[in-house]
């Protein structure tokens, strides 16, 4: 029976999961592929690296040991980052080895270069685990829906922030306390910046929108905002209005142009994404061809992510020297739809002087910019009042022009809290 050698770069959280699954499920993998898929070498930085599940004789600190091994035809990159990982992937692809990776930042920042190298060498570059972990959203977009004209990819693509927002809603605790608890429980990294700041979700949305719309979107094309400014106060107000806060990745194709962004947003409690709590992820896909599809599951974790990596390895092994869906499906060049032209609904919380005439000034400024109010709640706080407004959908440029003028009024105190509202408030 033919043997396929795997060179694994990195034996950390996901790499060790891949090592475990390759040995635990060896018989199933052989039945699925008709080949023996064998872990031949593992690259780690530290020569003294050890792991209870790793045969030390497989360990190397020299990438060339993997590159020069003629029995290794698939390199699985799980070290992360955009430094050594880029060099290793490019060298492997140029040497004619297939590459499987979970590295979202690398693909979102250097995808064009990597796909070009794969194409030139006629090898596969697979990356299912780079977005939404174990959930096979990339395979569904690349294969099942490749010609279905998907026009929206919309969802929760970061488990850390979803865990934190869910905990804030359940306990009423504020951001800092929930972050500390998430770090204690292992849901957030010691340095949580990429997750809470939205960069992790933005890289995933760059990858997903590139595949969905067949047009290259890089990290630089995705404006992102995280959850660091979401307060317990806004979550509580949202709850009273029947809304749940989520960090959303939103990619839309509008009249032949695309808009891809990451921002925190309120959703009606009845929206299917509102019920996705804890560290879970879920992605909504829409198209005229099939209306809506929702994919839901764990977006991270050692074994869940490793299972997506193994699926890619099997897909590569089964299609070597055969025809298969192209590596890169970005064969269009779809222009960007500007953020300012997007029509959105907003939640706005303002602290104002509790005096006659203030509301009239606000209403006048909203009116001048064509912004209309859906509902408003006012709560007195001594000399101040807190206003919580839900606005009707409006061009974002109009809303932000009104907001700039409103924020500058002497009657308005502090920074207003602004959160987009997604989903249909009436029908969902
Ligand atoms: N963790 C998840 O749930 C998850 C989910 C989806 C996707 N991913 C992606 O999967 C990739 C791996 O993530 P992970 O969580 O498994 O990371 P990790 O636990 O930090 O593992 C990475 C391993 O690679 C080693 N390494 C780093 N640089 C190296 C180099 N230049 N040469 C050799 N070895 C090197 C690290 O060693 P040191 O510890 O000594 O640096 C570590 O053992 C990342 O791209 C990540 O975004 C992870």
GROMACS .gro file of C-alpha atoms and ligand atoms in nm:
model
  476
    1UNK     CA    1   0.000   0.000   0.000
    2UNK     CA    2   0.125   0.350  -0.088
    3UNK     CA    3   0.245   0.560   0.205
    4UNK     CA    4   0.199   0.938   0.221
    5UNK     CA    5   0.448   1.114   0.451
    6UNK     CA    6   0.337   1.417   0.652
    7UNK     CA    7   0.578   1.685   0.776
    8UNK     CA    8   0.418   1.871   1.065
    9UNK     CA    9   0.540   2.221   1.151
   10UNK     CA   10   0.452   2.300   1.514
   11UNK     CA   11   0.333   2.058   1.782
   12UNK     CA   12   0.135   2.306   1.991
   13UNK     CA   13  -0.241   2.317   2.054
   14UNK     CA   14  -0.353   2.222   1.702
   15UNK     CA   15  -0.035   2.039   1.592
   16UNK     CA   16  -0.055   1.794   1.884
   17UNK     CA   17  -0.425   1.741   1.803
   18UNK     CA   18  -0.328   1.650   1.446
   19UNK     CA   19  -0.061   1.413   1.578
   20UNK     CA   20  -0.319   1.245   1.802
   21UNK     CA   21  -0.585   1.210   1.530
   22UNK     CA   22  -0.338   1.078   1.271
   23UNK     CA   23  -0.247   0.794   1.500
   24UNK     CA   24  -0.588   0.739   1.665
   25UNK     CA   25  -0.779   0.736   1.334
   26UNK     CA   26  -0.510   0.576   1.116
   27UNK     CA   27  -0.735   0.289   1.007
   28UNK     CA   28  -1.023   0.519   0.909
   29UNK     CA   29  -0.786   0.744   0.717
   30UNK     CA   30  -0.649   0.444   0.529
   31UNK     CA   31  -1.001   0.321   0.450
   32UNK     CA   32  -1.094   0.669   0.325
   33UNK     CA   33  -0.785   0.720   0.111
   34UNK     CA   34  -0.655   0.372   0.026
   35UNK     CA   35  -0.315   0.495   0.150
   36UNK     CA   36  -0.120   0.492   0.472
   37UNK     CA   37  -0.090   0.851   0.595
   38UNK     CA   38   0.208   0.864   0.828
   39UNK     CA   39   0.355   1.140   1.042
   40UNK     CA   40   0.722   1.138   0.935
   41UNK     CA   41   0.873   1.451   1.090
   42UNK     CA   42   0.773   1.723   1.338
   43UNK     CA   43   0.941   2.064   1.339
   44UNK     CA   44   0.972   2.252   1.666
   45UNK     CA   45   1.199   2.545   1.763
   46UNK     CA   46   1.334   2.405   2.084
   47UNK     CA   47   1.569   2.101   2.050
   48UNK     CA   48   1.460   1.994   2.400
   49UNK     CA   49   1.089   1.994   2.303
   50UNK     CA   50   0.893   1.698   2.430
   51UNK     CA   51   0.529   1.598   2.434
   52UNK     CA   52   0.379   1.282   2.587
   53UNK     CA   53   0.220   1.182   2.254
   54UNK     CA   54   0.520   1.256   2.034
   55UNK     CA   55   0.782   0.999   1.938
   56UNK     CA   56   1.103   1.201   2.001
   57UNK     CA   57   1.274   1.040   1.700
   58UNK     CA   58   1.036   1.237   1.472
   59UNK     CA   59   1.144   1.572   1.612
   60UNK     CA   60   1.368   1.812   1.423
   61UNK     CA   61   1.458   2.179   1.455
   62UNK     CA   62   1.569   2.202   1.087
   63UNK     CA   63   1.298   2.277   0.831
   64UNK     CA   64   1.535   2.143   0.562
   65UNK     CA   65   1.497   1.794   0.712
   66UNK     CA   66   1.131   1.811   0.607
   67UNK     CA   67   1.189   1.991   0.277
   68UNK     CA   68   1.457   1.748   0.163
   69UNK     CA   69   1.274   1.431   0.267
   70UNK     CA   70   1.144   1.281  -0.060
   71UNK     CA   71   0.891   1.070   0.135
   72UNK     CA   72   0.716   1.381   0.272
   73UNK     CA   73   0.465   1.508   0.019
   74UNK     CA   74   0.233   1.706   0.250
   75UNK     CA   75   0.356   1.982   0.483
   76UNK     CA   76   0.111   2.084   0.757
   77UNK     CA   77   0.194   2.432   0.890
   78UNK     CA   78   0.065   2.487   1.244
   79UNK     CA   79   0.321   2.725   1.393
   80UNK     CA   80   0.114   3.037   1.325
   81UNK     CA   81   0.226   3.395   1.259
   82UNK     CA   82   0.346   3.556   0.939
   83UNK     CA   83   0.725   3.522   0.975
   84UNK     CA   84   0.874   3.174   0.961
   85UNK     CA   85   0.536   3.032   0.857
   86UNK     CA   86   0.542   3.233   0.533
   87UNK     CA   87   0.896   3.127   0.452
   88UNK     CA   88   0.824   2.760   0.526
   89UNK     CA   89   0.499   2.751   0.329
   90UNK     CA   90   0.652   2.921   0.025
   91UNK     CA   91   0.955   2.693   0.026
   92UNK     CA   92   0.738   2.384   0.063
   93UNK     CA   93   0.506   2.488  -0.221
   94UNK     CA   94   0.797   2.578  -0.449
   95UNK     CA   95   0.955   2.240  -0.372
   96UNK     CA   96   0.637   2.073  -0.499
   97UNK     CA   97   0.493   1.974  -0.162
   98UNK     CA   98   0.125   2.020  -0.082
   99UNK     CA   99   0.051   2.251   0.211
  100UNK     CA  100  -0.230   2.232   0.467
  101UNK     CA  101  -0.259   2.516   0.719
  102UNK     CA  102  -0.482   2.675   0.982
  103UNK     CA  103  -0.299   3.007   0.964
  104UNK     CA  104  -0.567   3.276   0.906
  105UNK     CA  105  -0.337   3.578   0.944
  106UNK     CA  106  -0.090   3.441   0.691
  107UNK     CA  107  -0.360   3.368   0.433
  108UNK     CA  108  -0.533   3.702   0.489
  109UNK     CA  109  -0.207   3.893   0.452
  110UNK     CA  110  -0.011   3.686   0.198
  111UNK     CA  111  -0.278   3.476   0.025
  112UNK     CA  112  -0.201   3.600  -0.327
  113UNK     CA  113   0.167   3.507  -0.301
  114UNK     CA  114   0.094   3.166  -0.152
  115UNK     CA  115  -0.175   3.072  -0.406
  116UNK     CA  116   0.052   3.182  -0.691
  117UNK     CA  117   0.331   2.956  -0.560
  118UNK     CA  118   0.086   2.664  -0.527
  119UNK     CA  119  -0.046   2.722  -0.879
  120UNK     CA  120   0.302   2.741  -1.031
  121UNK     CA  121   0.404   2.413  -0.869
  122UNK     CA  122   0.072   2.241  -0.940
  123UNK     CA  123   0.021   2.147  -0.575
  124UNK     CA  124  -0.265   2.189  -0.329
  125UNK     CA  125  -0.289   2.461  -0.064
  126UNK     CA  126  -0.570   2.378   0.180
  127UNK     CA  127  -0.686   2.592   0.473
  128UNK     CA  128  -1.022   2.474   0.611
  129UNK     CA  129  -0.918   2.523   0.975
  130UNK     CA  130  -0.815   2.886   0.915
  131UNK     CA  131  -1.171   3.011   0.955
  132UNK     CA  132  -1.434   2.881   1.199
  133UNK     CA  133  -1.223   2.586   1.321
  134UNK     CA  134  -1.405   2.256   1.295
  135UNK     CA  135  -1.701   2.395   1.099
  136UNK     CA  136  -1.657   2.313   0.729
  137UNK     CA  137  -1.760   2.652   0.597
  138UNK     CA  138  -1.469   2.684   0.352
  139UNK     CA  139  -1.541   2.345   0.198
  140UNK     CA  140  -1.910   2.434   0.168
  141UNK     CA  141  -1.829   2.766  -0.002
  142UNK     CA  142  -1.550   2.625  -0.223
  143UNK     CA  143  -1.730   2.312  -0.335
  144UNK     CA  144  -2.099   2.282  -0.255
  145UNK     CA  145  -2.186   2.647  -0.321
  146UNK     CA  146  -1.911   2.742  -0.566
  147UNK     CA  147  -2.160   2.852  -0.832
  148UNK     CA  148  -2.451   2.949  -0.607
  149UNK     CA  149  -2.384   3.327  -0.614
  150UNK     CA  150  -2.356   3.368  -0.238
  151UNK     CA  151  -2.424   3.735  -0.161
  152UNK     CA  152  -2.383   3.750   0.218
  153UNK     CA  153  -2.150   3.584   0.467
  154UNK     CA  154  -2.253   3.694   0.809
  155UNK     CA  155  -2.174   3.553   1.149
  156UNK     CA  156  -1.990   3.493   1.471
  157UNK     CA  157  -1.637   3.391   1.378
  158UNK     CA  158  -1.451   3.451   1.704
  159UNK     CA  159  -1.519   3.228   2.004
  160UNK     CA  160  -1.334   3.436   2.265
  161UNK     CA  161  -1.547   3.745   2.211
  162UNK     CA  162  -1.865   3.540   2.186
  163UNK     CA  163  -1.783   3.376   2.519
  164UNK     CA  164  -1.719   3.720   2.673
  165UNK     CA  165  -2.033   3.888   2.536
  166UNK     CA  166  -2.244   3.588   2.642
  167UNK     CA  167  -2.097   3.604   2.993
  168UNK     CA  168  -2.157   3.981   3.013
  169UNK     CA  169  -2.522   3.929   2.917
  170UNK     CA  170  -2.571   3.639   3.160
  171UNK     CA  171  -2.397   3.787   3.465
  172UNK     CA  172  -2.419   4.164   3.413
  173UNK     CA  173  -2.042   4.179   3.470
  174UNK     CA  174  -1.836   4.442   3.291
  175UNK     CA  175  -1.578   4.388   3.018
  176UNK     CA  176  -1.262   4.379   3.235
  177UNK     CA  177  -1.401   4.123   3.481
  178UNK     CA  178  -1.527   3.895   3.206
  179UNK     CA  179  -1.194   3.917   3.022
  180UNK     CA  180  -1.005   3.819   3.339
  181UNK     CA  181  -1.239   3.520   3.387
  182UNK     CA  182  -1.206   3.418   3.021
  183UNK     CA  183  -0.827   3.424   3.056
  184UNK     CA  184  -0.846   3.216   3.375
  185UNK     CA  185  -1.062   2.955   3.200
  186UNK     CA  186  -0.844   2.946   2.887
  187UNK     CA  187  -1.103   3.104   2.652
  188UNK     CA  188  -0.883   3.412   2.605
  189UNK     CA  189  -0.507   3.431   2.548
  190UNK     CA  190  -0.274   3.611   2.790
  191UNK     CA  191  -0.250   3.875   2.515
  192UNK     CA  192  -0.610   3.888   2.389
  193UNK     CA  193  -0.560   4.182   2.149
  194UNK     CA  194  -0.620   3.997   1.821
  195UNK     CA  195  -0.945   3.847   1.950
  196UNK     CA  196  -1.101   4.136   2.143
  197UNK     CA  197  -0.975   4.396   1.894
  198UNK     CA  198  -1.139   4.218   1.599
  199UNK     CA  199  -0.823   4.136   1.394
  200UNK     CA  200  -0.875   3.760   1.426
  201UNK     CA  201  -1.232   3.791   1.298
  202UNK     CA  202  -1.121   4.028   1.021
  203UNK     CA  203  -0.865   3.778   0.888
  204UNK     CA  204  -1.133   3.507   0.884
  205UNK     CA  205  -1.378   3.736   0.703
  206UNK     CA  206  -1.108   3.822   0.446
  207UNK     CA  207  -1.068   3.450   0.375
  208UNK     CA  208  -1.441   3.371   0.370
  209UNK     CA  209  -1.537   3.668   0.151
  210UNK     CA  210  -1.255   3.592  -0.095
  211UNK     CA  211  -1.401   3.247  -0.148
  212UNK     CA  212  -1.767   3.349  -0.139
  213UNK     CA  213  -1.731   3.638  -0.385
  214UNK     CA  214  -1.439   3.496  -0.589
  215UNK     CA  215  -1.241   3.816  -0.543
  216UNK     CA  216  -0.928   3.862  -0.333
  217UNK     CA  217  -0.991   4.038  -0.001
  218UNK     CA  218  -0.693   4.087   0.229
  219UNK     CA  219  -0.678   4.187   0.593
  220UNK     CA  220  -0.611   4.548   0.485
  221UNK     CA  221  -0.946   4.553   0.302
  222UNK     CA  222  -1.147   4.467   0.614
  223UNK     CA  223  -1.211   4.754   0.859
  224UNK     CA  224  -1.253   4.601   1.201
  225UNK     CA  225  -1.371   4.708   1.543
  226UNK     CA  226  -1.367   4.478   1.847
  227UNK     CA  227  -1.563   4.461   2.169
  228UNK     CA  228  -1.339   4.668   2.397
  229UNK     CA  229  -1.589   4.954   2.411
  230UNK     CA  230  -1.894   4.738   2.483
  231UNK     CA  231  -2.011   4.809   2.835
  232UNK     CA  232  -2.236   4.621   3.076
  233UNK     CA  233  -2.469   4.924   3.058
  234UNK     CA  234  -2.525   4.884   2.684
  235UNK     CA  235  -2.570   4.510   2.712
  236UNK     CA  236  -2.834   4.568   2.981
  237UNK     CA  237  -3.015   4.833   2.773
  238UNK     CA  238  -3.001   4.601   2.472
  239UNK     CA  239  -3.149   4.320   2.681
  240UNK     CA  240  -3.445   4.539   2.778
  241UNK     CA  241  -3.500   4.620   2.410
  242UNK     CA  242  -3.495   4.249   2.317
  243UNK     CA  243  -3.144   4.271   2.166
  244UNK     CA  244  -2.829   4.061   2.216
  245UNK     CA  245  -2.474   4.190   2.147
  246UNK     CA  246  -2.246   3.987   1.920
  247UNK     CA  247  -1.917   4.054   1.743
  248UNK     CA  248  -2.014   4.004   1.380
  249UNK     CA  249  -1.820   3.950   1.062
  250UNK     CA  250  -2.032   4.088   0.780
  251UNK     CA  251  -1.951   4.048   0.409
  252UNK     CA  252  -2.207   4.168   0.159
  253UNK     CA  253  -2.220   4.183  -0.219
  254UNK     CA  254  -2.428   4.487  -0.316
  255UNK     CA  255  -2.493   4.574  -0.681
  256UNK     CA  256  -2.168   4.417  -0.798
  257UNK     CA  257  -1.956   4.570  -0.521
  258UNK     CA  258  -1.857   4.416  -0.189
  259UNK     CA  259  -1.833   4.542   0.165
  260UNK     CA  260  -1.653   4.336   0.429
  261UNK     CA  261  -1.629   4.449   0.792
  262UNK     CA  262  -1.615   4.333   1.154
  263UNK     CA  263  -1.804   4.520   1.423
  264UNK     CA  264  -2.004   4.458   1.741
  265UNK     CA  265  -2.376   4.464   1.673
  266UNK     CA  266  -2.706   4.402   1.843
  267UNK     CA  267  -2.931   4.128   1.707
  268UNK     CA  268  -3.295   4.061   1.799
  269UNK     CA  269  -3.312   3.783   2.061
  270UNK     CA  270  -3.513   3.575   1.816
  271UNK     CA  271  -3.242   3.579   1.548
  272UNK     CA  272  -3.078   3.234   1.513
  273UNK     CA  273  -2.730   3.386   1.575
  274UNK     CA  274  -2.851   3.537   1.904
  275UNK     CA  275  -2.884   3.186   2.048
  276UNK     CA  276  -2.520   3.101   1.967
  277UNK     CA  277  -2.356   3.144   2.305
  278UNK     CA  278  -2.026   3.065   2.474
  279UNK     CA  279  -1.722   2.997   2.258
  280UNK     CA  280  -1.927   2.864   1.965
  281UNK     CA  281  -1.917   3.009   1.615
  282UNK     CA  282  -2.188   3.026   1.350
  283UNK     CA  283  -2.197   3.154   0.996
  284UNK     CA  284  -2.501   3.250   0.790
  285UNK     CA  285  -2.475   3.230   0.413
  286UNK     CA  286  -2.742   3.380   0.191
  287UNK     CA  287  -2.809   3.362  -0.182
  288UNK     CA  288  -3.107   3.389  -0.413
  289UNK     CA  289  -3.031   3.027  -0.504
  290UNK     CA  290  -3.091   2.879  -0.158
  291UNK     CA  291  -3.217   3.161   0.069
  292UNK     CA  292  -3.026   3.097   0.396
  293UNK     CA  293  -2.785   2.833   0.527
  294UNK     CA  294  -2.647   2.842   0.880
  295UNK     CA  295  -2.334   2.650   0.984
  296UNK     CA  296  -2.267   2.619   1.355
  297UNK     CA  297  -2.002   2.459   1.576
  298UNK     CA  298  -1.674   2.494   1.765
  299UNK     CA  299  -1.447   2.755   1.607
  300UNK     CA  300  -1.132   2.653   1.793
  301UNK     CA  301  -0.974   2.396   2.025
  302UNK     CA  302  -0.708   2.133   1.975
  303UNK     CA  303  -0.907   1.833   1.848
  304UNK     CA  304  -1.193   2.023   1.675
  305UNK     CA  305  -0.945   2.231   1.474
  306UNK     CA  306  -0.726   1.927   1.410
  307UNK     CA  307  -1.024   1.740   1.266
  308UNK     CA  308  -1.058   2.011   0.997
  309UNK     CA  309  -0.684   1.982   0.926
  310UNK     CA  310  -0.716   1.604   0.889
  311UNK     CA  311  -1.010   1.657   0.648
  312UNK     CA  312  -0.782   1.875   0.434
  313UNK     CA  313  -0.503   1.617   0.445
  314UNK     CA  314  -0.748   1.350   0.325
  315UNK     CA  315  -0.877   1.581   0.053
  316UNK     CA  316  -0.520   1.641  -0.068
  317UNK     CA  317  -0.422   1.275  -0.051
  318UNK     CA  318  -0.733   1.171  -0.243
  319UNK     CA  319  -0.685   1.422  -0.521
  320UNK     CA  320  -0.309   1.418  -0.584
  321UNK     CA  321  -0.253   1.397  -0.960
  322UNK     CA  322  -0.626   1.420  -1.013
  323UNK     CA  323  -0.847   1.713  -1.095
  324UNK     CA  324  -1.010   1.904  -0.813
  325UNK     CA  325  -1.155   2.247  -0.738
  326UNK     CA  326  -0.880   2.504  -0.800
  327UNK     CA  327  -0.674   2.622  -0.502
  328UNK     CA  328  -0.761   2.985  -0.551
  329UNK     CA  329  -1.109   3.077  -0.665
  330UNK     CA  330  -1.045   3.454  -0.675
  331UNK     CA  331  -1.095   3.483  -1.049
  332UNK     CA  332  -1.295   3.808  -1.030
  333UNK     CA  333  -1.199   4.158  -0.921
  334UNK     CA  334  -1.508   4.286  -0.740
  335UNK     CA  335  -1.485   4.657  -0.642
  336UNK     CA  336  -1.545   4.772  -0.286
  337UNK     CA  337  -1.878   4.914  -0.173
  338UNK     CA  338  -1.782   5.208   0.056
  339UNK     CA  339  -1.868   5.187   0.427
  340UNK     CA  340  -2.020   5.538   0.416
  341UNK     CA  341  -2.280   5.423   0.162
  342UNK     CA  342  -2.386   5.118   0.363
  343UNK     CA  343  -2.735   5.141   0.508
  344UNK     CA  344  -2.740   5.038   0.875
  345UNK     CA  345  -2.960   5.058   1.177
  346UNK     CA  346  -2.803   5.201   1.494
  347UNK     CA  347  -2.842   5.186   1.871
  348UNK     CA  348  -2.722   5.510   2.031
  349UNK     CA  349  -2.680   5.590   2.401
  350UNK     CA  350  -2.621   5.952   2.501
  351UNK     CA  351  -2.575   6.132   2.832
  352UNK     CA  352  -2.736   6.475   2.810
  353UNK     CA  353  -2.836   6.767   3.032
  354UNK     CA  354  -3.181   6.698   3.171
  355UNK     CA  355  -3.322   7.032   3.055
  356UNK     CA  356  -3.601   7.150   2.831
  357UNK     CA  357  -3.503   7.197   2.468
  358UNK     CA  358  -3.225   6.935   2.454
  359UNK     CA  359  -3.441   6.675   2.281
  360UNK     CA  360  -3.557   6.935   2.029
  361UNK     CA  361  -3.193   7.015   1.941
  362UNK     CA  362  -3.114   6.647   1.891
  363UNK     CA  363  -3.425   6.589   1.682
  364UNK     CA  364  -3.341   6.891   1.465
  365UNK     CA  365  -2.987   6.765   1.397
  366UNK     CA  366  -3.112   6.415   1.319
  367UNK     CA  367  -3.376   6.566   1.089
  368UNK     CA  368  -3.119   6.778   0.902
  369UNK     CA  369  -2.922   6.465   0.820
  370UNK     CA  370  -3.222   6.253   0.731
  371UNK     CA  371  -3.191   6.026   1.038
  372UNK     CA  372  -3.518   5.912   1.190
  373UNK     CA  373  -3.583   5.763   1.531
  374UNK     CA  374  -3.747   5.422   1.571
  375UNK     CA  375  -3.778   5.436   1.950
  376UNK     CA  376  -3.635   5.622   2.247
  377UNK     CA  377  -3.607   5.558   2.621
  378UNK     CA  378  -3.511   5.834   2.862
  379UNK     CA  379  -3.392   5.778   3.219
  380UNK     CA  380  -3.326   6.064   3.461
  381UNK     CA  381  -2.993   6.062   3.647
  382UNK     CA  382  -2.997   6.380   3.862
  383UNK     CA  383  -2.901   6.674   3.641
  384UNK     CA  384  -2.836   6.435   3.356
  385UNK     CA  385  -3.058   6.211   3.149
  386UNK     CA  386  -2.954   5.900   2.965
  387UNK     CA  387  -3.112   5.861   2.624
  388UNK     CA  388  -3.122   5.526   2.451
  389UNK     CA  389  -3.230   5.552   2.090
  390UNK     CA  390  -3.294   5.293   1.820
  391UNK     CA  391  -3.275   5.451   1.477
  392UNK     CA  392  -3.433   5.354   1.148
  393UNK     CA  393  -3.195   5.224   0.879
  394UNK     CA  394  -2.990   5.510   0.739
  395UNK     CA  395  -2.685   5.568   0.514
  396UNK     CA  396  -2.388   5.550   0.751
  397UNK     CA  397  -2.244   5.879   0.619
  398UNK     CA  398  -2.566   6.058   0.725
  399UNK     CA  399  -2.570   5.896   1.067
  400UNK     CA  400  -2.205   5.976   1.144
  401UNK     CA  401  -2.244   6.336   1.021
  402UNK     CA  402  -2.538   6.381   1.262
  403UNK     CA  403  -2.346   6.209   1.541
  404UNK     CA  404  -2.044   6.440   1.500
  405UNK     CA  405  -2.264   6.745   1.543
  406UNK     CA  406  -2.462   6.593   1.829
  407UNK     CA  407  -2.144   6.490   2.016
  408UNK     CA  408  -2.015   6.847   1.990
  409UNK     CA  409  -2.324   6.996   2.160
  410UNK     CA  410  -2.248   7.134   2.510
  411UNK     CA  411  -2.560   6.950   2.633
  412UNK     CA  412  -2.407   6.612   2.544
  413UNK     CA  413  -2.157   6.461   2.790
  414UNK     CA  414  -1.885   6.201   2.729
  415UNK     CA  415  -1.856   5.969   2.432
  416UNK     CA  416  -2.182   5.838   2.289
  417UNK     CA  417  -2.216   5.458   2.273
  418UNK     CA  418  -2.286   5.347   1.916
  419UNK     CA  419  -2.369   4.987   1.822
  420UNK     CA  420  -2.508   4.871   1.488
  421UNK     CA  421  -2.827   4.664   1.493
  422UNK     CA  422  -2.850   4.376   1.246
  423UNK     CA  423  -3.141   4.149   1.163
  424UNK     CA  424  -3.500   4.240   1.097
  425UNK     CA  425  -3.652   4.379   1.417
  426UNK     CA  426  -4.008   4.306   1.307
  427UNK     CA  427  -3.997   3.962   1.153
  428UNK     CA  428  -3.728   3.778   1.350
  429LIG     N1  429  -0.567   2.705   1.884
  429LIG     C1  430  -0.679   2.698   1.813
  429LIG     O1  431  -0.785   2.658   1.861
  429LIG     C2  432  -0.677   2.738   1.666
  429LIG     C3  433  -0.798   2.737   1.593
  429LIG     C4  434  -0.797   2.769   1.458
  429LIG     C5  435  -0.676   2.803   1.398
  429LIG     N2  436  -0.561   2.807   1.473
  429LIG     C6  437  -0.437   2.843   1.403
  429LIG     O2  438  -0.349   2.730   1.408
  429LIG     C7  439  -0.214   2.774   1.413
  429LIG     C8  440  -0.146   2.711   1.533
  429LIG     O3  441  -0.212   2.756   1.650
  429LIG     P1  442  -0.186   2.687   1.792
  429LIG     O4  443  -0.292   2.739   1.882
  429LIG     O5  444  -0.169   2.541   1.777
  429LIG     O6  445  -0.046   2.755   1.831
  429LIG     P2  446   0.054   2.709   1.947
  429LIG     O7  447  -0.016   2.629   2.049
  429LIG     O8  448   0.128   2.830   1.989
  429LIG     O9  449   0.154   2.610   1.869
  429LIG     C9  450   0.251   2.653   1.780
  429LIG    C10  451   0.374   2.563   1.797
  429LIG    O10  452   0.469   2.595   1.694
  429LIG    C11  453   0.595   2.620   1.755
  429LIG     N3  454   0.668   2.716   1.674
  429LIG    C12  455   0.646   2.850   1.667
  429LIG     N4  456   0.733   2.905   1.580
  429LIG    C13  457   0.809   2.806   1.532
  429LIG    C14  458   0.917   2.803   1.439
  429LIG     N5  459   0.965   2.912   1.380
  429LIG     N6  460   0.974   2.682   1.413
  429LIG    C15  461   0.929   2.572   1.475
  429LIG     N7  462   0.826   2.568   1.564
  429LIG    C16  463   0.767   2.684   1.592
  429LIG    C17  464   0.562   2.675   1.892
  429LIG    O11  465   0.672   2.662   1.977
  429LIG     P3  466   0.686   2.769   2.099
  429LIG    O12  467   0.570   2.744   2.189
  429LIG    O13  468   0.819   2.732   2.157
  429LIG    O14  469   0.684   2.905   2.037
  429LIG    C18  470   0.444   2.586   1.931
  429LIG    O15  471   0.484   2.462   1.985
  429LIG    C19  472  -0.220   2.928   1.415
  429LIG    O16  473  -0.205   2.978   1.284
  429LIG    C20  474  -0.360   2.956   1.467
  429LIG    O17  475  -0.411   3.082   1.423
  429LIG    C21  476  -0.559   2.775   1.603
   0.00000   0.00000   0.00000
